[in-house]
Short mmCIF file of C-alpha atoms in Angstrom, two decimals:
data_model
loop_
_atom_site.label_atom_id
_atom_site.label_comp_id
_atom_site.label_asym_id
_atom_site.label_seq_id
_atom_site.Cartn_x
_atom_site.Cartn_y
_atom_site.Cartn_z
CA UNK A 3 43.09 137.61 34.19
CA UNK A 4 42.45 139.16 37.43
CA UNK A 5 38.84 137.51 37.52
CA UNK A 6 39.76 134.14 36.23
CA UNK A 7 42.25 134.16 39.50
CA UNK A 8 39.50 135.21 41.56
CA UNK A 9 37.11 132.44 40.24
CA UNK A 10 39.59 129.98 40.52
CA UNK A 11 40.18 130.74 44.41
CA UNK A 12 36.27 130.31 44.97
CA UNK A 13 35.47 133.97 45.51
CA UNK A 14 32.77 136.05 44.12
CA UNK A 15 33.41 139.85 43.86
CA UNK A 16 30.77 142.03 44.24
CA UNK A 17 30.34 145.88 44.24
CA UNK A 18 30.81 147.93 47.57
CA UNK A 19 27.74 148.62 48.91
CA UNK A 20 26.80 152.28 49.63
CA UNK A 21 27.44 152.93 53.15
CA UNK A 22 24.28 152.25 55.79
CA UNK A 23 22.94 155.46 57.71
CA UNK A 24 21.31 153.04 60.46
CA UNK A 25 24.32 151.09 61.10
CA UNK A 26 26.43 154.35 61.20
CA UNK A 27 24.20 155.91 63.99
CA UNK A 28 23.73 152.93 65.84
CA UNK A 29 27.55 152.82 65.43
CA UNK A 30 27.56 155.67 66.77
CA UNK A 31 25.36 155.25 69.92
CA UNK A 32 28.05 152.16 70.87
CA UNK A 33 31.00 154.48 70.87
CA UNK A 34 29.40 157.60 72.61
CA UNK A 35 28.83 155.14 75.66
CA UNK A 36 32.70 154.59 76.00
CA UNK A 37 33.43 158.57 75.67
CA UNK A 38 30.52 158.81 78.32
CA UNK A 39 32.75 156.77 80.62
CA UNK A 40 35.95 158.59 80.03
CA UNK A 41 34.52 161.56 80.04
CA UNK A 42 32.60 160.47 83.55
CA UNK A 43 35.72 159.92 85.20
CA UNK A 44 36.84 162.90 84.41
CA UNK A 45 34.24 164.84 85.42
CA UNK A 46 33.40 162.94 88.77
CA UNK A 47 37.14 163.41 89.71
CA UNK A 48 37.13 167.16 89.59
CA UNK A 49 33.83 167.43 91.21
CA UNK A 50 35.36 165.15 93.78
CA UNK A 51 38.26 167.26 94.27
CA UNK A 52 36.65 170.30 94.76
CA UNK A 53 34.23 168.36 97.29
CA UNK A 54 37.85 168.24 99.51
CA UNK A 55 38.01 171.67 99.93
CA UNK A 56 34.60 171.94 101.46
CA UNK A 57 35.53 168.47 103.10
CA UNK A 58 38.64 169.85 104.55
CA UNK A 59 39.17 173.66 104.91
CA UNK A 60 41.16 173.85 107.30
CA UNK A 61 43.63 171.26 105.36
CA UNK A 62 43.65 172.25 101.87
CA UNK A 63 44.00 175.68 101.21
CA UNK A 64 42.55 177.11 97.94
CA UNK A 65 44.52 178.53 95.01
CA UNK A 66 42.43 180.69 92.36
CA UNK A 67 44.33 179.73 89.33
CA UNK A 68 44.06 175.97 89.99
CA UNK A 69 40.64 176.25 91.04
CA UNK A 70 39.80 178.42 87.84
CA UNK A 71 41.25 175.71 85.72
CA UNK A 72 38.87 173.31 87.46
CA UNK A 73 36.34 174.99 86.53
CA UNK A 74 37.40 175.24 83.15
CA UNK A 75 38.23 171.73 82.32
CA UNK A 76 34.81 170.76 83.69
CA UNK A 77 32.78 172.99 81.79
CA UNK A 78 35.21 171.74 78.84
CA UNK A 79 34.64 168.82 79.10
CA UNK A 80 30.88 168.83 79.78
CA UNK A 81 30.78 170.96 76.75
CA UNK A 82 32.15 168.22 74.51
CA UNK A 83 30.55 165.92 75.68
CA UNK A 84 27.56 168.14 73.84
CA UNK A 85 29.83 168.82 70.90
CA UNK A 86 30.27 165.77 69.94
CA UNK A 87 26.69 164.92 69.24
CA UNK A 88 27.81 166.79 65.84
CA UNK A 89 29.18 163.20 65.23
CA UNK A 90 25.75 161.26 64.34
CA UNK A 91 26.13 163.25 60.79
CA UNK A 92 29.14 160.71 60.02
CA UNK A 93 27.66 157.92 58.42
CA UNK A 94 30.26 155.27 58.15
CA UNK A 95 32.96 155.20 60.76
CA UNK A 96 36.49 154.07 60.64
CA UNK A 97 38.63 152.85 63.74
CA UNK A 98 40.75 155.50 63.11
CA UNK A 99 38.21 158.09 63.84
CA UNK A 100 36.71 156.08 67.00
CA UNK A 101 40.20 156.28 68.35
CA UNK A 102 41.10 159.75 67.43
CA UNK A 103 37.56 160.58 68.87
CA UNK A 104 38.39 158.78 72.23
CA UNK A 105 41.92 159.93 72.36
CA UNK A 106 40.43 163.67 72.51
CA UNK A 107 38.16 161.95 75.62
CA UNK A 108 41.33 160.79 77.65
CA UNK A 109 42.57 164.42 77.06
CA UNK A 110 40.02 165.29 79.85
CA UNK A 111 40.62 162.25 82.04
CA UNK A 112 44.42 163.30 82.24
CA UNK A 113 43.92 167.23 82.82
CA UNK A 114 41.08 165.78 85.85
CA UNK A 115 43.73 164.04 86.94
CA UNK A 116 46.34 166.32 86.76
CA UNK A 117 44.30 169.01 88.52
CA UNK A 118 43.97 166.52 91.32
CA UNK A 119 46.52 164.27 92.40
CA UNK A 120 46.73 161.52 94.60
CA UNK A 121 48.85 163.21 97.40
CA UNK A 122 49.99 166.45 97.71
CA UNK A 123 53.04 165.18 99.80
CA UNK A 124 55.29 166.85 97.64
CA UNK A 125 54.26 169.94 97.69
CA UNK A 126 53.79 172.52 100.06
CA UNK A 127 50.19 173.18 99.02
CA UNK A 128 48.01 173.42 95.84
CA UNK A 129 49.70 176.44 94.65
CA UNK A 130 53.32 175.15 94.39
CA UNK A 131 51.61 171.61 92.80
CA UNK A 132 49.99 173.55 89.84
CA UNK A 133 52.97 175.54 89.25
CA UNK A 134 55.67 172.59 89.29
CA UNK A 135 53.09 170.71 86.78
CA UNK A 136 52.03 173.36 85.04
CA UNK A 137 53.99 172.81 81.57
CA UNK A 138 52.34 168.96 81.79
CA UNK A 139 48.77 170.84 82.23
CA UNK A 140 49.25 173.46 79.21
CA UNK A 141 51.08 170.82 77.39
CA UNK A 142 47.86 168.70 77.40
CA UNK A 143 45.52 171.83 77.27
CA UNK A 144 47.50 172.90 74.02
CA UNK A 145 47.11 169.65 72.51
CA UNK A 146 43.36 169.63 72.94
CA UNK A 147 43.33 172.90 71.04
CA UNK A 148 44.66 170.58 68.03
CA UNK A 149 42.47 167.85 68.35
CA UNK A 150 39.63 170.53 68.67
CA UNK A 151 40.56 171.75 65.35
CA UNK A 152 40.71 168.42 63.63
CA UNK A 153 37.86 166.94 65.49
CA UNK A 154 35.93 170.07 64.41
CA UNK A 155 36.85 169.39 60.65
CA UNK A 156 35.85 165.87 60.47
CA UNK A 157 32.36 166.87 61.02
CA UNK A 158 32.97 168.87 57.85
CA UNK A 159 33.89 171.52 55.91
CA UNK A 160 30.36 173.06 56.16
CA UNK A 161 30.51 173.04 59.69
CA UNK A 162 33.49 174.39 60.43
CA UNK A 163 32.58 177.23 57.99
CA UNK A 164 29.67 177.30 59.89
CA UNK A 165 31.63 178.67 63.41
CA UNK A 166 33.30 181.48 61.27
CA UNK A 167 36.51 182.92 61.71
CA UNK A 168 36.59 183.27 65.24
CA UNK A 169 36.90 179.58 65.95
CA UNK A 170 40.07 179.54 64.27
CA UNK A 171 41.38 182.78 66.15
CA UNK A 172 40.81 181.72 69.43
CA UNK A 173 42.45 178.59 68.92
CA UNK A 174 45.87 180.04 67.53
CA UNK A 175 45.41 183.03 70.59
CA UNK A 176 44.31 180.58 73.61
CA UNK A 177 47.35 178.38 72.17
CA UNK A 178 49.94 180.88 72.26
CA UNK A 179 48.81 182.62 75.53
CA UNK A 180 48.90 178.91 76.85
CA UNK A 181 52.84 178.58 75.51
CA UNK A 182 53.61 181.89 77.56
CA UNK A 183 51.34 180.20 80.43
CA UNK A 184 54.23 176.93 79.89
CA UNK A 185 57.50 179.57 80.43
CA UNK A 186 55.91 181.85 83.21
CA UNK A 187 55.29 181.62 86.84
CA UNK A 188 54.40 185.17 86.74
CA UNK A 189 51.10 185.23 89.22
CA UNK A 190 49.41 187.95 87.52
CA UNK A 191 49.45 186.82 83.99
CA UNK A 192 48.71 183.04 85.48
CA UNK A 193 45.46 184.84 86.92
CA UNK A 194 44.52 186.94 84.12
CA UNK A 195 45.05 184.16 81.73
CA UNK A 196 42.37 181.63 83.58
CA UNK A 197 39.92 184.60 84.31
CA UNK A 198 40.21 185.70 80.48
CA UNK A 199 39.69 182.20 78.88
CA UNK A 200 37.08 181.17 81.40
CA UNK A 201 35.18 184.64 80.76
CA UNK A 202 35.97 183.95 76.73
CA UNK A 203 35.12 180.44 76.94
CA UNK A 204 31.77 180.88 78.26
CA UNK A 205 30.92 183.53 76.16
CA UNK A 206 31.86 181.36 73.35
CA UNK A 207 29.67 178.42 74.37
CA UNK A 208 26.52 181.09 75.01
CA UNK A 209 27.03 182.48 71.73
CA UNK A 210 27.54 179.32 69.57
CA UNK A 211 24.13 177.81 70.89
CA UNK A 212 22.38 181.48 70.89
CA UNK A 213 18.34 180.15 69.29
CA UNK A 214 19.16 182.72 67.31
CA UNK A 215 21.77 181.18 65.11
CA UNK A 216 21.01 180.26 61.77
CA UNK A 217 23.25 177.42 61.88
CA UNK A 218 22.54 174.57 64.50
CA UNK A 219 25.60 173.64 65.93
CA UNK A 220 25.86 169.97 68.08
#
């Protein structure tokens, strides 16, 4: 019944082909451009931030923990922009994933941005600005932790076996030190939290591309 219908209407079914590994990477290639130009904004707006200070020293005065946070979103985000190479093993893409992909991109274009706003105005200097916005910052910085998670896992499951059980620790940890991070304007623990994850972080990235591995990961 179903393929007299289909006759009728002038169609011709015919089976799905199997999906095409050069389309996929060249696929691929066009949507790592547009993450390129997120993340480029991103990056070239924290580098031109920090540029003020040496631009105007006498002007804007320096606060560690923001500055440490700089410093950590930008190797962050220079970092995924390595990770994501990972995604050339996906060989036939959906929008979905392209925009779940690029949604994880503008995470970094809003924490640049956040980290450096247009006019400090407002606020008496760069200290008081990262404290009044700091539950917008975390909120952002916790949600990249969950879109690292399920970014991670759409590469698949053998490579998220593949970073072991610590990847899944230091997400759940950095996430709930982050919540604390939210409720707090406690100096010391705002401190020790950007000196630990920086410190951590770094570690982390040395480790996971160590020549050593056994497991490439991109």
């Amino acid at each position: 019944m179903g393929t007299d219908r289909t006759a009728a209407a002038g169609l011709t079914m015919t089976p799905a082909a199997p999906p095409d590994p050069a389309a996929g990477h060249e696929l691929y290639l066009h949507i790592r451009v547009i993450i390129s130009i997120v993340l480029g904004i991103a990056i070239t707006r924290l580098l031109s931030g920090m540029a003020r200070f040496i631009q105007h020293p006498g002007k804007l005065k320096v606060y560690p923990v923001h500055l440490l946070w700089v410093l950590i979103v930008l190797i962050s985000a220079t970092h995924f922009w390595w990770w994501e190479f990972g995604l050339a093993a996906i060989v036939q893409w959906r929008f979905e994933t392209f925009l779940f992909v690029l949604l994880y991109a503008y995470l970094f274009a809003l924490m640049a941005n956040l980290l450096f706003p247009d006019a400090l105005e407002e606020y008496a200097d760069y200290r008081d600005y990262f404290l009044s916005r700091r539950g917008w910052f975390f909120a952002l910085f916790i949600a990249s932790m969950a879109i690292d998670l399920a970014d991670t896992a759409i590469k698949g499951r053998a490579y998220l076996a593949a970073l072991g059980p610590e990847y899944m620790v230091r997400l759940a940890l950095v996430t709930l030190l982050a919540l604390v991070a939210v409720r707090t304007r406690n100096q010391r623990y705002q401190l020790l939290f950007a000196l630990f994850y920086l410190a951590y972080y770094i570690s982390w990235i040395v480790r996971m591309y160590d020549p050593g591995r056994a497991v490439a990961l991109g």
